[in-house]
PDB file of C-alpha atoms in Angstrom:
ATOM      1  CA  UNK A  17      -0.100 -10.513  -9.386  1.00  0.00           C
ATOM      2  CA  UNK A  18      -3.808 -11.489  -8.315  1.00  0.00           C
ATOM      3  CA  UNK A  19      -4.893 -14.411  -7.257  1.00  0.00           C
ATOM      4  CA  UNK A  20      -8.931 -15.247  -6.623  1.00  0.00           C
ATOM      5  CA  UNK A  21     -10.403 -18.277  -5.359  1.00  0.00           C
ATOM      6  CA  UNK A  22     -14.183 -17.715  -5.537  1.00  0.00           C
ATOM      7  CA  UNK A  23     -17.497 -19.771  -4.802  1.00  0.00           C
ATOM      8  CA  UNK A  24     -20.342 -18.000  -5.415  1.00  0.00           C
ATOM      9  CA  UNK A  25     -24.231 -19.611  -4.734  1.00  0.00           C
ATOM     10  CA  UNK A  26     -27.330 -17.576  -4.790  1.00  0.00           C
ATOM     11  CA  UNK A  27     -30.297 -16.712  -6.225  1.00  0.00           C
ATOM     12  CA  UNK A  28     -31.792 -14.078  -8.004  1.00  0.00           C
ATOM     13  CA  UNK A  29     -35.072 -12.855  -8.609  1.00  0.00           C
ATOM     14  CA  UNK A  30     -36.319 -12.489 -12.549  1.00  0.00           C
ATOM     15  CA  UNK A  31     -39.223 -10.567 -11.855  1.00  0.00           C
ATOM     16  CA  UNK A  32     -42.856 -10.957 -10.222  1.00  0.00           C
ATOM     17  CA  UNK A  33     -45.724 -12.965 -12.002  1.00  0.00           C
ATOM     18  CA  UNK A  34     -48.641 -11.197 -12.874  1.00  0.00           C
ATOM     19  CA  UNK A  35     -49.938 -11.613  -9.231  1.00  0.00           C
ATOM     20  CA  UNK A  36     -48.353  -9.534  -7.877  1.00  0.00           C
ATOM     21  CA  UNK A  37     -46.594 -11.553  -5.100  1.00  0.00           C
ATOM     22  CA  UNK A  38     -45.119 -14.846  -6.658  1.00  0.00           C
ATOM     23  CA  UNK A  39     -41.933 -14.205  -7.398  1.00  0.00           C
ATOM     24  CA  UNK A  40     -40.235 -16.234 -10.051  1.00  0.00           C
ATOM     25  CA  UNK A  41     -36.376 -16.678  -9.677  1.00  0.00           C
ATOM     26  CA  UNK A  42     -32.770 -18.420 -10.798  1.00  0.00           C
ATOM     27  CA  UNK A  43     -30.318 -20.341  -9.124  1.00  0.00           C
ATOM     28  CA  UNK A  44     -26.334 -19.388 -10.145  1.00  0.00           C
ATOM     29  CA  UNK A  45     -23.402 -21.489  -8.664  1.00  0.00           C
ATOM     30  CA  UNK A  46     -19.854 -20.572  -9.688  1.00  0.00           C
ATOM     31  CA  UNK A  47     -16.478 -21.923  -8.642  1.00  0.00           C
ATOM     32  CA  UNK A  48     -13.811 -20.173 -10.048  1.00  0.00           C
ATOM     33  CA  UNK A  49      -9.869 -19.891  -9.803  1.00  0.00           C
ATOM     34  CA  UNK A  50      -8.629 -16.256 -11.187  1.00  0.00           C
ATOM     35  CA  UNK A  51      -4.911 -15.492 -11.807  1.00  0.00           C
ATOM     36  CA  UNK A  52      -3.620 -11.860 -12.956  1.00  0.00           C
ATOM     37  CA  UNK A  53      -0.971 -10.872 -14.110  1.00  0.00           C
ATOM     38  CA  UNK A  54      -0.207  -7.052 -14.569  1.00  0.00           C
ATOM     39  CA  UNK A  55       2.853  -4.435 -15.852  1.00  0.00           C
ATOM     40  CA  UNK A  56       3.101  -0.973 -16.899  1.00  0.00           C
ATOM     41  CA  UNK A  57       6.266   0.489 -17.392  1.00  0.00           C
ATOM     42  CA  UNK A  58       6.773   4.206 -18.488  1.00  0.00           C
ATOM     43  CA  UNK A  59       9.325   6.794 -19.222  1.00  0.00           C
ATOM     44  CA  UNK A  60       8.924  10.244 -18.229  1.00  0.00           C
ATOM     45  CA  UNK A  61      10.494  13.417 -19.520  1.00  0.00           C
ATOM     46  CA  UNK A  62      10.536  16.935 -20.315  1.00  0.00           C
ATOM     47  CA  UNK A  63      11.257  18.952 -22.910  1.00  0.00           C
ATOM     48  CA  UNK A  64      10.929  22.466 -24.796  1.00  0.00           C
ATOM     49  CA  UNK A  65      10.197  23.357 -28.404  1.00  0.00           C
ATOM     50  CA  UNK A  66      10.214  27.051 -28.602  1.00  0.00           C
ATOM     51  CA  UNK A  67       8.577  28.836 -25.827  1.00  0.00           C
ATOM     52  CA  UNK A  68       7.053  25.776 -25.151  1.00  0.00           C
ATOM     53  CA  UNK A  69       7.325  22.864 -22.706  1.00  0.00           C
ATOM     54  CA  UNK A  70       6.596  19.813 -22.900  1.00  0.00           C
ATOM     55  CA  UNK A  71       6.283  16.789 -20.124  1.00  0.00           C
ATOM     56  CA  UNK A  72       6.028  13.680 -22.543  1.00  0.00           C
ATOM     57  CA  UNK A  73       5.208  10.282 -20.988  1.00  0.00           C
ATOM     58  CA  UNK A  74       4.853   7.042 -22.858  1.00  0.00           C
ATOM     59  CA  UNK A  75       5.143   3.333 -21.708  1.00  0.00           C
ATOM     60  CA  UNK A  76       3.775  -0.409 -22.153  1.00  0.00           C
ATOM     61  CA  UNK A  77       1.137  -1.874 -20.175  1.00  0.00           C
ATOM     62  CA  UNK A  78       0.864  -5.566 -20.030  1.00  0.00           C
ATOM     63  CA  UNK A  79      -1.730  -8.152 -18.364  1.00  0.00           C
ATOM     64  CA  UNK A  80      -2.640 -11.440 -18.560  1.00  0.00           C
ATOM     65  CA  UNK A  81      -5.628 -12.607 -16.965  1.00  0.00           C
ATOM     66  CA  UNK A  82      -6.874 -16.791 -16.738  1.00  0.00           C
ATOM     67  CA  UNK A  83      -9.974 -18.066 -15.243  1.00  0.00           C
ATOM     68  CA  UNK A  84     -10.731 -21.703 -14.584  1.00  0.00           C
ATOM     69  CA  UNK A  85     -14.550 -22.011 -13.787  1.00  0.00           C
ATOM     70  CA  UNK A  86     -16.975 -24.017 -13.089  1.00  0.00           C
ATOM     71  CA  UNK A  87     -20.879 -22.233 -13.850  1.00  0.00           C
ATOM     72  CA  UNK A  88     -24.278 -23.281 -13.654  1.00  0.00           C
ATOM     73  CA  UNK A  89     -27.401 -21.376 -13.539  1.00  0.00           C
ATOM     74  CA  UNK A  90     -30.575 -22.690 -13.274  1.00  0.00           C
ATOM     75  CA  UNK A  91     -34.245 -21.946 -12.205  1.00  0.00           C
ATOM     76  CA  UNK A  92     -35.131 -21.705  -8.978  1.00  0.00           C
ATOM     77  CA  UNK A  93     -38.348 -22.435  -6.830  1.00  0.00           C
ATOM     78  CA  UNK A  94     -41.102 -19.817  -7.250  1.00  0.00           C
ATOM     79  CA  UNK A  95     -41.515 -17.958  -3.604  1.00  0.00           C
ATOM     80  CA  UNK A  96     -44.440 -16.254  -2.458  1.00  0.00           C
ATOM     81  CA  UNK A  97     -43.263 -12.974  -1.134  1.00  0.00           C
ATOM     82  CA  UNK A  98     -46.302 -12.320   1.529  1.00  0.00           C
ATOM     83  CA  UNK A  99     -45.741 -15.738   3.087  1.00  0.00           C
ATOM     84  CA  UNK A 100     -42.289 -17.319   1.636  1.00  0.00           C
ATOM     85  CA  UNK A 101     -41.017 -20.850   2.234  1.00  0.00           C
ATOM     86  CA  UNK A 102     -37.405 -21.344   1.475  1.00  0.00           C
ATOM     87  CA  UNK A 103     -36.618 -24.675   0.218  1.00  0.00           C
ATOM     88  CA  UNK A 104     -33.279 -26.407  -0.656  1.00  0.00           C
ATOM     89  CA  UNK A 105     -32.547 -26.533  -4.734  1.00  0.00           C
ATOM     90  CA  UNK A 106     -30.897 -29.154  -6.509  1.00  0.00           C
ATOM     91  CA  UNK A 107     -27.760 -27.692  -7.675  1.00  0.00           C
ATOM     92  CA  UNK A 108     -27.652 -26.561 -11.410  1.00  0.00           C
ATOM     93  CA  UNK A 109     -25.606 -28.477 -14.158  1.00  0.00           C
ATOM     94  CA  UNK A 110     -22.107 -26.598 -13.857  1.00  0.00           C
ATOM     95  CA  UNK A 111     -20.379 -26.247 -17.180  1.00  0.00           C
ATOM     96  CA  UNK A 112     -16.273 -25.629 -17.574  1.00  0.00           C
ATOM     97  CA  UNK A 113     -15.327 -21.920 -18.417  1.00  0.00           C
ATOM     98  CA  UNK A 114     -11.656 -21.175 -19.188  1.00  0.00           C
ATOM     99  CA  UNK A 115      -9.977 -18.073 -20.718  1.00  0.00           C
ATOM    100  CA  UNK A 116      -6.711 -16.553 -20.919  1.00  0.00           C
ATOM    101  CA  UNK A 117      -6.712 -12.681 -21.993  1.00  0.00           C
ATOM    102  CA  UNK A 118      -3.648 -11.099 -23.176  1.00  0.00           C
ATOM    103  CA  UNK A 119      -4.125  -7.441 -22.987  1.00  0.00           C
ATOM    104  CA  UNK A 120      -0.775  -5.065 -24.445  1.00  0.00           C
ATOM    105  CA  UNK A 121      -1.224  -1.243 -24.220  1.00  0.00           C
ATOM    106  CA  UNK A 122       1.865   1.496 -25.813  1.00  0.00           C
ATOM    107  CA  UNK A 123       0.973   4.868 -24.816  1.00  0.00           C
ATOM    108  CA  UNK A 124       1.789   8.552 -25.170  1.00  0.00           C
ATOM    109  CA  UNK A 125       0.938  11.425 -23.248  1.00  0.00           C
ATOM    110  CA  UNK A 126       2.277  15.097 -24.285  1.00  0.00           C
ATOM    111  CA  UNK A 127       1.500  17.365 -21.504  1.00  0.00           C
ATOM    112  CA  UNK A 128       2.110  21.156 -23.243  1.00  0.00           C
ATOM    113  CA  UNK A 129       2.327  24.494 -21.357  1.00  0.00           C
ATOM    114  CA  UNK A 130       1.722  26.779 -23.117  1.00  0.00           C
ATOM    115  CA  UNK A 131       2.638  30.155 -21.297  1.00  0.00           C
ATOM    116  CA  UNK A 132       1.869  30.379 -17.534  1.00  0.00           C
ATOM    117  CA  UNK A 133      -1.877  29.809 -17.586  1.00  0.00           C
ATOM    118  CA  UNK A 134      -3.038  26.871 -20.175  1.00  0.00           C
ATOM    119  CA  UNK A 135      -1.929  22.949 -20.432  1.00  0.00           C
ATOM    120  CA  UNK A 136      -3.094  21.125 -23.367  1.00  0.00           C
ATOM    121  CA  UNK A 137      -3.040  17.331 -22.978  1.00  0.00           C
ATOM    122  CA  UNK A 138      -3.096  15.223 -26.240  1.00  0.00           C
ATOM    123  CA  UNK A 139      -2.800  11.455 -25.814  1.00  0.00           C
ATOM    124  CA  UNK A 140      -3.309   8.527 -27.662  1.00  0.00           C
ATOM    125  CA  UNK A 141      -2.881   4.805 -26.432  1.00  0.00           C
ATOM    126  CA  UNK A 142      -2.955   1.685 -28.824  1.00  0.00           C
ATOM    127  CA  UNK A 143      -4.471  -1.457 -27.286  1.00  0.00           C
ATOM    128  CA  UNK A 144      -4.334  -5.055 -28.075  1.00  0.00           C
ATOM    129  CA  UNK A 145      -7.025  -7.786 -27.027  1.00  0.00           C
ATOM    130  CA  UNK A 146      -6.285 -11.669 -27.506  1.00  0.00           C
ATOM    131  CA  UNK A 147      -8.999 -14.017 -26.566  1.00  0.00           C
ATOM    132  CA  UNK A 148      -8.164 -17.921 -25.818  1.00  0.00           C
ATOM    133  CA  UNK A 149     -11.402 -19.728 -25.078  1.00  0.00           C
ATOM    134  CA  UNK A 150      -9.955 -23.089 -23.523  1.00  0.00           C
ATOM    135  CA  UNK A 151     -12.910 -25.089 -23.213  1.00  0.00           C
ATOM    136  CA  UNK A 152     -15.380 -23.836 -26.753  1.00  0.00           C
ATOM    137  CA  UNK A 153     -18.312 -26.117 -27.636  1.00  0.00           C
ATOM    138  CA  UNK A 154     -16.735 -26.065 -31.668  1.00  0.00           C
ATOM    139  CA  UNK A 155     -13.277 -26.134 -30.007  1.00  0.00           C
ATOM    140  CA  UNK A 156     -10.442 -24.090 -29.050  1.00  0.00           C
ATOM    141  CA  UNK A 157     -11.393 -20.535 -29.865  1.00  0.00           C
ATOM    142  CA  UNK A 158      -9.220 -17.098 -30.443  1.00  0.00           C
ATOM    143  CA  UNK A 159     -10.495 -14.026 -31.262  1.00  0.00           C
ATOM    144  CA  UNK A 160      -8.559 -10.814 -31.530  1.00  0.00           C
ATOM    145  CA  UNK A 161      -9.001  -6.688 -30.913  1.00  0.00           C
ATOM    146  CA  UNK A 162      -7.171  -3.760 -31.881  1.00  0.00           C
ATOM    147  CA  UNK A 163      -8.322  -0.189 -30.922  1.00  0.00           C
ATOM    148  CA  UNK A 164      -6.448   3.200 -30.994  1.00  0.00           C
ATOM    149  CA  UNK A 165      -8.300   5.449 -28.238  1.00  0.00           C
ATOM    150  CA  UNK A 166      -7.266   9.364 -28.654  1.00  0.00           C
ATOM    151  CA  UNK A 167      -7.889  11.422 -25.862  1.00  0.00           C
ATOM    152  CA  UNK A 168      -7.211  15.254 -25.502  1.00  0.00           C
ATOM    153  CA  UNK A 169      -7.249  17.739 -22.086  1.00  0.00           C
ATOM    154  CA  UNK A 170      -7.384  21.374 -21.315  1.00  0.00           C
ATOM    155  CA  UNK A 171      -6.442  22.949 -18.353  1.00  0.00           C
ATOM    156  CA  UNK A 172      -6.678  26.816 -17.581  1.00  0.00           C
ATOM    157  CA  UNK A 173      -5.571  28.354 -14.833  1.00  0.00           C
ATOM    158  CA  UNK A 174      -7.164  31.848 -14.534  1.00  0.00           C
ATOM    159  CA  UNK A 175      -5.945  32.534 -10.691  1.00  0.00           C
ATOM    160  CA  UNK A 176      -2.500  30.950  -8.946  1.00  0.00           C
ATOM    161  CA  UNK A 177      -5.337  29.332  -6.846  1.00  0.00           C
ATOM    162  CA  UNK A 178      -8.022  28.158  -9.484  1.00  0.00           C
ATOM    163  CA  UNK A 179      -7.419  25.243 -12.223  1.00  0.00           C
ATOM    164  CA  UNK A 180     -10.518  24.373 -14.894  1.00  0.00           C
ATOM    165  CA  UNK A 181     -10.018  21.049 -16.453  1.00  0.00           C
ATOM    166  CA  UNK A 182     -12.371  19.376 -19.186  1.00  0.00           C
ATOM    167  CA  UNK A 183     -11.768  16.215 -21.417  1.00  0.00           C
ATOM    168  CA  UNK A 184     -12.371  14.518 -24.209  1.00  0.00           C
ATOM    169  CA  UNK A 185     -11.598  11.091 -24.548  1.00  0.00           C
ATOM    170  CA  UNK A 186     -12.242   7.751 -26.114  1.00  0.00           C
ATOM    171  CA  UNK A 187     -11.952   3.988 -23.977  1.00  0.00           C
ATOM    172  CA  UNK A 188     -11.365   0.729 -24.194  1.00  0.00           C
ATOM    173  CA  UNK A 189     -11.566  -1.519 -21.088  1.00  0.00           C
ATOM    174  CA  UNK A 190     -11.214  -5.200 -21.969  1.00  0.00           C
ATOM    175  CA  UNK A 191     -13.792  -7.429 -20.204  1.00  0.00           C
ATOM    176  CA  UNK A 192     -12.347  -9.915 -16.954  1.00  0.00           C
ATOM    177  CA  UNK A 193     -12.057 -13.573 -18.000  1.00  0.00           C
ATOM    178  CA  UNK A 194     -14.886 -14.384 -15.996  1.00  0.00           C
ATOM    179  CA  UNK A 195     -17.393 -12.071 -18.441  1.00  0.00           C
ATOM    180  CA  UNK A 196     -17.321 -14.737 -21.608  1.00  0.00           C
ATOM    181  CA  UNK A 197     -19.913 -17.177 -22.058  1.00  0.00           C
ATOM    182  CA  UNK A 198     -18.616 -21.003 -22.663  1.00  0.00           C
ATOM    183  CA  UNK A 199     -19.121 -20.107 -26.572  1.00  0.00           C
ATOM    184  CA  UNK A 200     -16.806 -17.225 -26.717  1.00  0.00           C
ATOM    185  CA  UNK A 201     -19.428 -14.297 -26.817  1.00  0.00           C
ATOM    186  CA  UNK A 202     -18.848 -11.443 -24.229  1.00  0.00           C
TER     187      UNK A 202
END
């Protein structure tokens, strides 16, 4: 379990006008209260078909992630960056943000020796992404992911000393509450 309490107030620089030295920027203000929630539990064993062996692992991640937030960007003052003068900034409008994200993961991982010198590693890992936006313009708002993500490993071992690895896989990394826009879009 996580638990964030943020405020966050700066500013940011868009780019520079076509002067060269005016430098034309935003305000962002964000109070925000995170909770997360996380589990993975696995089982681990081994076992042998044939001559080979095998070192299977597979388990059930869980996570549940909320943000309650407060967000407002804005422009800022325009600052001369030969000669700046800081001023204060009225604060920008803050909108609500609120999401929960239910995440669910069930994995397997087959770790196969075969003979003394090479390990092939095949895996594949099913993942599940809810979406609750709390606080939508249109409404309360769900949306909904599933992705399979194979992955597959080598490993040779051409001294007792020396191991070459390479990989091949496929991701999926669900954004943090805190990455949706008040309509829902990522």
């Amino acid at each position: 379990y996580t638990k964030i309490d943020g405020d966050i107030n700066g500013q940011g620089l868009i780019g520079l006008a076509a002067d060269g030295r005016t430098a034309n920027r935003f305000q962002y203000h964000e109070i925000s209260t995170w909770h997360e929630y996380q589990s993975d539990t696995f089982v681990a064993t081994t076992a042998r078909t044939g001559r080979l062996e095998h070192r299977i692992v597979t388990g059930i991640e869980a996570g549940l992630s909320t943000a309650d937030s407060m967000i407002g960007v804005g422009a800022a003052s325009t600052l001369d960056i030969f000669n700046p003068q800081y001023s204060n900034q009225p604060e920008p409008v803050a909108r609500p943000t609120r999401y929960d994200v239910n995440r669910l993961g069930v994995y397997a991982v087959d770790q196969v020796r075969f003979g003394e010198r090479v390990i092939v590693v095949p895996a594949v890992r099913w993942s599940r992404l809810e979406i609750e936006n709390r606080v939508a313009t249109t409404g309360e708002q769900r949306s909904s992911e599933n992705v399979v993500s194979p992955s597959v490993g080598l490993v040779v071992m051409p001294r007792d000393w020396l191991s070459l690895y390479t990989t091949f896989a496929q991701g999926f990394e669900p954004p943090t509450p805190g990455q949706y826009l008040e309509d829902g879009q990522a």
